[in-house]
Amino acid sequence: LPLMVVKHDGSRQVFDRNKLLNGLIRSCDKRDKSLESVMILAHDIEQDIHREFEQEVPSKAIGEMTLKHLKNFDQVAYIRFASVYRKFSDINSFRHELDVLLADDDKND
């Protein structure tokens, strides 16, 4: 059985790895990342999804897993993805996400 994505509105669609990959490629645009490394990242995210979910995965879980992986992969790509995924409405929401990212960096140093 294919893995189904449960969207915010309750609708379901088959998980599409190309959709994940395209989102990552857009986030990494003009960054110093090879297509191969982005494809490996997409594969790693997909593996995590399949490990955690058997039949259905909430779209929110996919977004959060993607952010988790991007945070370690490329912080600018992380912010780009977060700005779309979290629907930043103004500069304050952007600033808040940067503050969270920087605080996490400080904890890991």
Coordinates of C-alpha atoms in Angstrom, one line a residue:
L1 CA 0.0 0.0 0.0
P2 CA 1.3 3.5 -0.8
L3 CA 1.9 5.9 2.0
M4 CA -0.9 8.5 2.1
V5 CA -0.4 12.1 3.2
V6 CA -3.2 13.6 5.3
K7 CA -3.5 17.3 4.3
H8 CA -4.5 20.1 6.7
D9 CA -8.1 20.0 5.3
G10 CA -8.4 16.3 5.9
S11 CA -8.0 15.2 2.3
R12 CA -5.5 12.5 1.4
Q13 CA -3.1 12.0 -1.4
V14 CA -0.3 9.6 -2.2
F15 CA 3.1 10.6 -0.9
D16 CA 5.1 12.2 -3.8
R17 CA 8.8 12.2 -3.3
N18 CA 9.2 14.6 -6.2
K19 CA 7.1 17.2 -4.3
L20 CA 9.5 16.9 -1.4
L21 CA 12.6 17.0 -3.6
N22 CA 11.3 20.1 -5.5
G23 CA 10.6 21.9 -2.2
L24 CA 14.2 21.2 -1.1
I25 CA 15.6 22.3 -4.5
R26 CA 13.7 25.6 -4.2
S27 CA 15.0 26.1 -0.7
C28 CA 18.5 25.4 -1.7
D29 CA 18.5 27.6 -4.8
K30 CA 21.7 29.5 -5.3
R31 CA 23.2 27.8 -2.2
D32 CA 26.5 25.9 -2.5
K33 CA 24.8 22.5 -2.5
S34 CA 25.0 19.9 -5.2
L35 CA 21.9 18.3 -6.6
E36 CA 23.2 15.0 -5.4
S37 CA 23.5 16.2 -1.8
V38 CA 19.9 17.6 -2.0
M39 CA 18.7 14.2 -3.4
I40 CA 20.4 12.4 -0.6
L41 CA 18.7 14.7 1.9
A42 CA 15.3 14.0 0.3
H43 CA 16.0 10.3 0.5
D44 CA 17.0 10.6 4.2
I45 CA 13.8 12.5 5.0
E46 CA 11.7 10.0 3.1
Q47 CA 13.4 7.1 5.0
D48 CA 12.5 8.9 8.4
I49 CA 8.9 9.3 7.2
H50 CA 8.6 5.6 6.3
R51 CA 10.3 4.6 9.6
E52 CA 7.8 6.6 11.7
F53 CA 4.6 6.2 9.6
E54 CA 3.2 3.0 8.0
Q55 CA 0.1 4.0 6.1
E56 CA -0.7 7.7 6.7
V57 CA 1.5 10.7 7.5
P58 CA 0.2 14.1 8.4
S59 CA 1.5 16.8 6.1
K60 CA 2.6 18.7 9.2
A61 CA 4.9 15.8 10.1
I62 CA 6.6 15.9 6.7
G63 CA 7.1 19.7 7.1
E64 CA 8.6 19.3 10.6
M65 CA 10.9 16.5 9.5
T66 CA 12.1 18.5 6.5
L67 CA 12.8 21.5 8.8
K68 CA 14.7 19.2 11.2
H69 CA 16.9 17.9 8.4
L70 CA 17.4 21.3 6.7
K71 CA 18.5 22.9 10.0
N72 CA 21.7 20.7 9.9
F73 CA 22.0 20.8 6.1
D74 CA 21.9 24.5 5.4
Q75 CA 20.5 27.2 7.7
V76 CA 19.6 29.6 4.8
A77 CA 17.6 26.8 3.1
Y78 CA 16.0 26.1 6.5
I79 CA 14.8 29.7 6.8
R80 CA 13.6 29.7 3.2
F81 CA 11.6 26.5 3.7
A82 CA 10.3 27.7 7.1
S83 CA 9.1 31.0 5.5
V84 CA 6.9 29.1 3.1
Y85 CA 5.9 26.2 5.3
R86 CA 5.1 28.4 8.3
K87 CA 3.6 31.1 6.1
F88 CA 5.5 34.0 7.5
S89 CA 3.2 36.9 7.4
D90 CA 5.6 39.7 8.4
I91 CA 9.2 40.4 9.3
N92 CA 8.5 39.6 13.0
S93 CA 7.6 36.0 12.2
F94 CA 10.8 35.8 10.2
R95 CA 12.8 37.3 13.0
H96 CA 11.2 34.9 15.5
E97 CA 12.3 31.9 13.4
L98 CA 15.9 33.3 13.2
D99 CA 15.9 33.8 16.9
V100 CA 14.9 30.2 17.4
L101 CA 17.6 29.0 15.0
L102 CA 20.3 31.1 16.6
A103 CA 19.3 30.0 20.1
D104 CA 19.5 26.3 19.0
D105 CA 23.0 27.1 17.6
D106 CA 24.1 28.6 20.9
K107 CA 22.9 25.5 22.7
N108 CA 24.8 23.2 20.4
D109 CA 28.1 25.1 20.7

